[in-house]
mmCIF file of C-alpha atoms in Angstrom:
data_model
loop_
_atom_site.group_PDB
_atom_site.id
_atom_site.type_symbol
_atom_site.label_atom_id
_atom_site.label_comp_id
_atom_site.label_asym_id
_atom_site.label_seq_id
_atom_site.Cartn_x
_atom_site.Cartn_y
_atom_site.Cartn_z
ATOM 1 C CA UNK R 1 201.655 238.310 20.717
ATOM 2 C CA UNK R 2 198.384 239.241 21.173
ATOM 3 C CA UNK R 3 197.051 236.507 20.331
ATOM 4 C CA UNK R 4 195.668 234.180 23.004
ATOM 5 C CA UNK R 5 196.597 230.407 23.567
ATOM 6 C CA UNK R 6 196.333 227.967 25.577
ATOM 7 C CA UNK R 7 198.443 224.782 25.396
ATOM 8 C CA UNK R 8 197.915 221.616 27.353
ATOM 9 C CA UNK R 9 200.727 219.112 27.613
ATOM 10 C CA UNK R 10 199.699 215.854 27.793
ATOM 11 C CA UNK R 11 200.758 212.156 27.381
ATOM 12 C CA UNK R 12 199.212 208.225 27.721
ATOM 13 C CA UNK R 13 201.420 207.787 30.578
ATOM 14 C CA UNK R 14 203.368 209.541 34.038
ATOM 15 C CA UNK R 15 207.526 209.861 33.790
ATOM 16 C CA UNK R 16 207.478 211.129 29.828
ATOM 17 C CA UNK R 17 208.789 215.048 30.913
ATOM 18 C CA UNK R 18 205.173 216.334 30.941
ATOM 19 C CA UNK R 19 206.576 218.947 33.722
ATOM 20 C CA UNK R 20 209.736 219.519 32.366
ATOM 21 C CA UNK R 21 208.153 220.248 28.777
ATOM 22 C CA UNK R 22 205.224 222.567 30.312
ATOM 23 C CA UNK R 23 207.584 224.468 33.013
ATOM 24 C CA UNK R 24 210.175 225.341 30.382
ATOM 25 C CA UNK R 25 207.706 225.861 27.782
ATOM 26 C CA UNK R 26 206.112 228.676 29.952
ATOM 27 C CA UNK R 27 209.665 230.533 30.588
ATOM 28 C CA UNK R 28 209.995 230.382 26.692
ATOM 29 C CA UNK R 29 206.417 232.390 26.515
ATOM 30 C CA UNK R 30 207.421 235.189 28.303
ATOM 31 C CA UNK R 31 210.955 235.535 26.637
ATOM 32 C CA UNK R 32 209.289 235.579 23.949
ATOM 33 C CA UNK R 33 206.785 238.578 24.878
ATOM 34 C CA UNK R 34 203.820 237.319 25.886
ATOM 35 C CA UNK R 35 201.820 237.399 29.164
ATOM 36 C CA UNK R 36 202.007 233.308 30.453
ATOM 37 C CA UNK R 37 200.316 231.533 32.695
ATOM 38 C CA UNK R 38 201.627 228.301 33.736
ATOM 39 C CA UNK R 39 198.251 225.760 34.977
ATOM 40 C CA UNK R 40 199.343 222.723 36.841
ATOM 41 C CA UNK R 41 196.173 220.982 36.646
ATOM 42 C CA UNK R 42 197.936 217.534 37.683
ATOM 43 C CA UNK R 43 195.908 217.843 41.014
ATOM 44 C CA UNK R 44 196.639 214.540 42.740
ATOM 45 C CA UNK R 45 200.179 215.030 42.913
ATOM 46 C CA UNK R 46 201.761 218.857 41.615
ATOM 47 C CA UNK R 47 205.098 219.291 41.124
ATOM 48 C CA UNK R 48 205.710 222.362 38.519
ATOM 49 C CA UNK R 49 206.391 224.279 41.624
ATOM 50 C CA UNK R 50 209.185 222.915 42.279
ATOM 51 C CA UNK R 51 211.225 223.884 39.930
ATOM 52 C CA UNK R 52 209.009 227.015 38.887
ATOM 53 C CA UNK R 53 209.422 228.466 42.363
ATOM 54 C CA UNK R 54 206.407 230.537 42.686
ATOM 55 C CA UNK R 55 205.485 233.281 45.380
ATOM 56 C CA UNK R 56 201.924 231.702 46.739
ATOM 57 C CA UNK R 57 200.130 235.069 47.306
ATOM 58 C CA UNK R 58 196.357 233.675 47.546
ATOM 59 C CA UNK R 59 195.079 230.166 48.357
ATOM 60 C CA UNK R 60 191.604 229.625 48.474
ATOM 61 C CA UNK R 61 189.381 225.904 49.125
ATOM 62 C CA UNK R 62 187.204 224.140 46.313
ATOM 63 C CA UNK R 63 184.137 222.274 46.710
ATOM 64 C CA UNK R 64 181.421 220.743 45.459
ATOM 65 C CA UNK R 65 177.647 220.899 46.223
ATOM 66 C CA UNK R 66 176.708 217.283 47.756
ATOM 67 C CA UNK R 67 172.890 216.785 49.375
ATOM 68 C CA UNK R 68 171.655 217.906 52.563
ATOM 69 C CA UNK R 69 168.203 215.648 53.456
ATOM 70 C CA UNK R 70 165.333 217.039 55.797
ATOM 71 C CA UNK R 71 163.631 214.208 56.906
ATOM 72 C CA UNK R 72 161.297 216.333 58.345
ATOM 73 C CA UNK R 73 160.314 217.673 54.809
ATOM 74 C CA UNK R 74 161.513 213.907 53.114
ATOM 75 C CA UNK R 75 157.934 211.518 51.723
ATOM 76 C CA UNK R 76 160.365 208.580 51.593
ATOM 77 C CA UNK R 77 159.464 208.030 47.618
ATOM 78 C CA UNK R 78 162.958 207.457 46.321
ATOM 79 C CA UNK R 79 163.247 209.671 43.673
ATOM 80 C CA UNK R 80 166.562 210.681 44.821
ATOM 81 C CA UNK R 81 167.915 207.719 44.399
ATOM 82 C CA UNK R 82 166.427 206.580 41.167
ATOM 83 C CA UNK R 83 168.152 209.384 39.313
ATOM 84 C CA UNK R 84 171.681 208.902 40.914
ATOM 85 C CA UNK R 85 174.263 207.412 38.783
ATOM 86 C CA UNK R 86 176.931 206.582 41.763
ATOM 87 C CA UNK R 87 174.490 205.520 44.303
ATOM 88 C CA UNK R 88 175.277 208.696 46.432
ATOM 89 C CA UNK R 89 171.735 209.185 47.860
ATOM 90 C CA UNK R 90 169.685 205.675 48.134
ATOM 91 C CA UNK R 91 166.739 205.166 49.730
ATOM 92 C CA UNK R 92 166.791 202.407 52.322
ATOM 93 C CA UNK R 93 163.372 201.176 54.175
ATOM 94 C CA UNK R 94 162.200 203.807 55.389
ATOM 95 C CA UNK R 95 165.520 206.141 55.141
ATOM 96 C CA UNK R 96 167.425 208.366 53.388
ATOM 97 C CA UNK R 97 171.132 207.686 53.260
ATOM 98 C CA UNK R 98 173.667 210.024 51.711
ATOM 99 C CA UNK R 99 177.429 209.150 50.211
ATOM 100 C CA UNK R 100 179.587 212.285 49.904
ATOM 101 C CA UNK R 101 182.261 210.841 49.063
ATOM 102 C CA UNK R 102 180.159 209.171 46.162
ATOM 103 C CA UNK R 103 178.432 212.846 45.331
ATOM 104 C CA UNK R 104 179.613 214.229 41.732
ATOM 105 C CA UNK R 105 178.059 217.151 42.607
ATOM 106 C CA UNK R 106 175.156 217.148 39.583
ATOM 107 C CA UNK R 107 171.976 218.759 42.218
ATOM 108 C CA UNK R 108 170.130 216.571 39.942
ATOM 109 C CA UNK R 109 168.408 214.630 43.040
ATOM 110 C CA UNK R 110 167.371 218.391 43.935
ATOM 111 C CA UNK R 111 165.433 218.521 41.123
ATOM 112 C CA UNK R 112 163.358 215.765 40.957
ATOM 113 C CA UNK R 113 162.275 215.801 44.691
ATOM 114 C CA UNK R 114 159.203 216.455 45.061
ATOM 115 C CA UNK R 115 158.862 217.695 48.392
ATOM 116 C CA UNK R 116 161.731 220.328 48.014
ATOM 117 C CA UNK R 117 163.341 218.340 51.367
ATOM 118 C CA UNK R 118 166.631 218.149 49.443
ATOM 119 C CA UNK R 119 169.175 221.143 49.515
ATOM 120 C CA UNK R 120 172.941 221.211 49.076
ATOM 121 C CA UNK R 121 175.736 222.067 51.383
ATOM 122 C CA UNK R 122 179.739 222.514 50.282
ATOM 123 C CA UNK R 123 181.880 220.014 50.261
ATOM 124 C CA UNK R 124 185.713 220.420 50.701
ATOM 125 C CA UNK R 125 187.677 218.794 47.817
ATOM 126 C CA UNK R 126 191.187 220.579 47.850
ATOM 127 C CA UNK R 127 193.130 224.318 47.366
ATOM 128 C CA UNK R 128 193.920 225.649 44.691
ATOM 129 C CA UNK R 129 197.287 228.482 44.860
ATOM 130 C CA UNK R 130 197.499 231.080 42.467
ATOM 131 C CA UNK R 131 201.203 233.162 42.417
ATOM 132 C CA UNK R 132 204.258 234.498 40.082
ATOM 133 C CA UNK R 133 207.458 232.471 38.829
ATOM 134 C CA UNK R 134 209.106 235.547 38.127
ATOM 135 C CA UNK R 135 206.962 236.608 34.990
ATOM 136 C CA UNK R 136 205.167 234.041 34.775
ATOM 137 C CA UNK R 137 201.798 233.592 36.620
ATOM 138 C CA UNK R 138 201.453 230.622 38.346
ATOM 139 C CA UNK R 139 198.417 228.484 39.560
ATOM 140 C CA UNK R 140 198.166 225.228 40.605
ATOM 141 C CA UNK R 141 195.831 222.449 42.660
ATOM 142 C CA UNK R 142 196.128 220.232 45.614
ATOM 143 C CA UNK R 143 193.557 217.838 45.416
ATOM 144 C CA UNK R 144 192.321 216.500 49.665
ATOM 145 C CA UNK R 145 194.359 213.259 50.671
ATOM 146 C CA UNK R 146 191.435 210.456 50.021
ATOM 147 C CA UNK R 147 189.842 212.543 47.494
ATOM 148 C CA UNK R 148 188.723 210.217 44.234
ATOM 149 C CA UNK R 149 187.721 212.493 42.051
ATOM 150 C CA UNK R 150 189.503 215.378 41.150
ATOM 151 C CA UNK R 151 187.916 216.589 37.707
ATOM 152 C CA UNK R 152 185.934 219.191 40.153
ATOM 153 C CA UNK R 153 189.450 221.146 40.877
ATOM 154 C CA UNK R 154 190.207 220.503 37.606
ATOM 155 C CA UNK R 155 187.794 222.851 35.996
ATOM 156 C CA UNK R 156 188.102 224.760 38.868
ATOM 157 C CA UNK R 157 192.009 225.696 38.632
ATOM 158 C CA UNK R 158 191.719 226.105 34.269
ATOM 159 C CA UNK R 159 188.574 228.577 35.608
ATOM 160 C CA UNK R 160 190.596 230.550 37.841
ATOM 161 C CA UNK R 161 193.931 230.812 36.175
ATOM 162 C CA UNK R 162 193.147 232.847 32.668
ATOM 163 C CA UNK R 163 195.624 235.405 33.755
ATOM 164 C CA UNK R 164 197.428 235.478 30.489
ATOM 165 C CA UNK R 165 197.678 235.428 27.251
ATOM 166 C CA UNK R 166 199.913 232.830 26.467
ATOM 167 C CA UNK R 167 198.800 229.600 28.673
ATOM 168 C CA UNK R 168 200.470 226.232 29.385
ATOM 169 C CA UNK R 169 198.077 224.111 31.137
ATOM 170 C CA UNK R 170 200.049 220.894 32.605
ATOM 171 C CA UNK R 171 197.845 217.747 32.281
ATOM 172 C CA UNK R 172 197.685 214.806 34.615
ATOM 173 C CA UNK R 173 198.831 211.742 32.921
ATOM 174 C CA UNK R 174 196.654 208.719 30.856
ATOM 175 C CA UNK R 175 193.936 209.123 29.240
ATOM 176 C CA UNK R 176 190.846 209.292 31.804
ATOM 177 C CA UNK R 177 188.584 211.572 32.940
ATOM 178 C CA UNK R 178 190.838 214.295 34.806
ATOM 179 C CA UNK R 179 193.188 214.044 31.451
ATOM 180 C CA UNK R 180 189.814 215.175 29.656
ATOM 181 C CA UNK R 181 188.514 217.671 31.990
ATOM 182 C CA UNK R 182 192.121 219.288 31.717
ATOM 183 C CA UNK R 183 193.112 219.578 27.778
ATOM 184 C CA UNK R 184 188.820 220.306 27.319
ATOM 185 C CA UNK R 185 188.586 223.798 25.794
ATOM 186 C CA UNK R 186 192.619 223.917 24.985
ATOM 187 C CA UNK R 187 193.503 225.023 21.247
ATOM 188 C CA UNK R 188 196.336 222.351 20.823
ATOM 189 C CA UNK R 189 198.285 220.038 22.859
ATOM 190 C CA UNK R 190 201.689 218.787 22.904
ATOM 191 C CA UNK R 191 202.169 214.892 23.231
ATOM 192 C CA UNK R 192 204.950 213.565 25.044
ATOM 193 C CA UNK R 193 206.129 210.503 24.925
ATOM 194 C CA UNK R 194 209.481 208.254 24.597
ATOM 195 C CA UNK R 195 210.719 206.163 21.805
ATOM 196 C CA UNK R 196 209.813 203.327 23.500
ATOM 197 C CA UNK R 197 207.209 200.217 22.569
ATOM 198 C CA UNK R 198 205.050 201.164 26.078
ATOM 199 C CA UNK R 199 205.477 204.984 25.127
ATOM 200 C CA UNK R 200 204.616 204.508 22.144
ATOM 201 C CA UNK R 201 201.313 202.190 22.858
ATOM 202 C CA UNK R 202 200.042 204.979 25.171
ATOM 203 C CA UNK R 203 200.616 207.616 22.467
ATOM 204 C CA UNK R 204 198.076 206.057 20.562
ATOM 205 C CA UNK R 205 195.071 205.934 23.236
ATOM 206 C CA UNK R 206 196.257 209.902 23.750
ATOM 207 C CA UNK R 207 195.776 210.052 20.444
ATOM 208 C CA UNK R 208 192.345 208.554 20.324
ATOM 209 C CA UNK R 209 191.138 210.840 23.109
ATOM 210 C CA UNK R 210 192.186 213.969 20.692
ATOM 211 C CA UNK R 211 190.295 212.656 17.449
ATOM 212 C CA UNK R 212 187.670 212.288 20.010
ATOM 213 C CA UNK R 213 187.757 215.724 21.381
ATOM 214 C CA UNK R 214 188.062 217.290 18.295
ATOM 215 C CA UNK R 215 191.042 218.930 19.492
ATOM 216 C CA UNK R 216 194.430 219.401 17.686
ATOM 217 C CA UNK R 217 197.821 218.110 18.567
ATOM 218 C CA UNK R 218 201.124 217.341 18.670
ATOM 219 C CA UNK R 219 203.970 215.370 19.239
ATOM 220 C CA UNK R 220 207.347 215.988 21.870
ATOM 221 C CA UNK R 221 209.892 213.207 21.701
ATOM 222 C CA UNK R 222 211.154 213.078 25.008
ATOM 223 C CA UNK R 223 214.716 211.237 26.178
ATOM 224 C CA UNK R 224 214.907 210.571 22.186
ATOM 225 C CA UNK R 225 217.759 208.008 21.343
ATOM 226 C CA UNK R 226 218.566 207.731 17.779
ATOM 227 C CA UNK R 227 218.890 203.874 18.354
ATOM 228 C CA UNK R 228 215.458 203.801 18.579
ATOM 229 C CA UNK R 229 213.852 206.954 17.552
ATOM 230 C CA UNK R 230 213.083 205.212 14.089
ATOM 231 C CA UNK R 231 209.794 203.547 16.055
ATOM 232 C CA UNK R 232 208.283 207.039 17.012
ATOM 233 C CA UNK R 233 209.097 208.281 13.496
ATOM 234 C CA UNK R 234 206.929 205.511 12.045
ATOM 235 C CA UNK R 235 204.315 205.819 14.519
ATOM 236 C CA UNK R 236 203.693 209.346 14.441
ATOM 237 C CA UNK R 237 203.658 208.869 9.678
ATOM 238 C CA UNK R 238 201.127 205.800 10.268
ATOM 239 C CA UNK R 239 199.056 208.349 13.214
ATOM 240 C CA UNK R 240 198.980 211.269 10.665
ATOM 241 C CA UNK R 241 200.975 213.237 13.558
ATOM 242 C CA UNK R 242 204.126 216.003 13.475
ATOM 243 C CA UNK R 243 206.767 215.541 15.464
ATOM 244 C CA UNK R 244 207.027 219.252 16.883
ATOM 245 C CA UNK R 245 210.536 218.515 18.920
ATOM 246 C CA UNK R 246 213.348 215.970 20.125
ATOM 247 C CA UNK R 247 214.265 216.434 23.395
ATOM 248 C CA UNK R 248 218.030 214.146 23.458
ATOM 249 C CA UNK R 249 218.183 212.138 26.616
ATOM 250 C CA UNK R 250 220.956 213.405 28.290
ATOM 251 C CA UNK R 251 222.474 213.707 31.599
ATOM 252 C CA UNK R 252 222.893 217.470 32.576
ATOM 253 C CA UNK R 253 218.714 217.390 32.217
ATOM 254 C CA UNK R 254 218.462 214.595 34.618
ATOM 255 C CA UNK R 255 220.892 216.675 36.910
ATOM 256 C CA UNK R 256 218.684 219.644 36.927
ATOM 257 C CA UNK R 257 215.820 218.514 37.325
ATOM 258 C CA UNK R 258 217.032 216.027 40.612
ATOM 259 C CA UNK R 259 217.911 219.515 41.840
ATOM 260 C CA UNK R 260 214.879 221.392 41.016
ATOM 261 C CA UNK R 261 216.645 223.460 38.439
ATOM 262 C CA UNK R 262 214.716 224.237 34.771
ATOM 263 C CA UNK R 263 216.851 222.960 32.239
ATOM 264 C CA UNK R 264 216.376 225.742 30.313
ATOM 265 C CA UNK R 265 218.525 228.009 32.202
ATOM 266 C CA UNK R 266 221.058 224.977 33.579
ATOM 267 C CA UNK R 267 221.139 222.855 30.502
ATOM 268 C CA UNK R 268 222.841 224.614 27.352
ATOM 269 C CA UNK R 269 220.947 224.714 24.127
ATOM 270 C CA UNK R 270 217.847 223.213 25.667
ATOM 271 C CA UNK R 271 216.504 226.872 25.708
ATOM 272 C CA UNK R 272 217.043 227.361 22.248
ATOM 273 C CA UNK R 273 214.855 224.024 22.024
ATOM 274 C CA UNK R 274 212.174 225.374 23.963
ATOM 275 C CA UNK R 275 212.078 228.432 21.956
ATOM 276 C CA UNK R 276 211.810 226.951 18.096
ATOM 277 C CA UNK R 277 208.976 224.245 19.716
ATOM 278 C CA UNK R 278 207.048 227.186 20.831
ATOM 279 C CA UNK R 279 207.471 229.242 17.462
ATOM 280 C CA UNK R 280 206.410 225.716 15.769
ATOM 281 C CA UNK R 281 202.951 225.182 17.700
ATOM 282 C CA UNK R 282 202.302 229.088 17.600
ATOM 283 C CA UNK R 283 202.239 227.863 13.816
ATOM 284 C CA UNK R 284 200.073 225.453 14.115
ATOM 285 C CA UNK R 285 197.887 226.411 17.071
ATOM 286 C CA UNK R 286 197.065 230.169 14.908
ATOM 287 C CA UNK R 287 198.684 229.638 11.580
#
């Protein structure tokens, strides 16, 4: 039980049931004797709190460093604009302009400035909330409305949320930069999909992402349907990936979801499915 394990729950697209799986998996972890933590890294629209109903005891802001130019020291050499790949700082005639919302906070402009005219100031991008949902340690991030870049906040959530020996990371949907920020460094990834052509197409993209990152993983087939499951099984055989769990398309799960209840406690048989899934992941990830 003392083995440290970080499991990410991801998907190639939204709406597949990531939060349902990850929140219920965290419940299975505490019942299995783990000191478990749930980490919601879908910072643009976190919703794990609707089901886990945590008691928040700590809130703190997160920001990124952006350039501040001392016009008296500035030589208008343009070195800062040349190194910036996002045009967050540019030389226009005899002026240097900064665009904070485009800055990725790399600090390169201040490093190359020969006059030492560039310092850094903090620009808030969101906040982190920490607490407890029963025996589950809870943490999530909330990106500020209108903020374009979520990876810095996701990285801050991952860094702050080390409060257990088994951590479940609820990743954002898709396969772009926010997902990579959420799953980088985890031990194992569960990819939640549906047995539909659209679901399997996006599952393929997610599997390609894991291969590039070198992270082991497996599939959870959600809303499984005997009429269409053969599509998912055939696809996974071709890609050489295991299906660790099949969750039936039951009305009771949707009813529990609609009122913010955990299927783990509300739907007969769901607890056993999550417990078996957790045991399978531990065997796959730890050996």
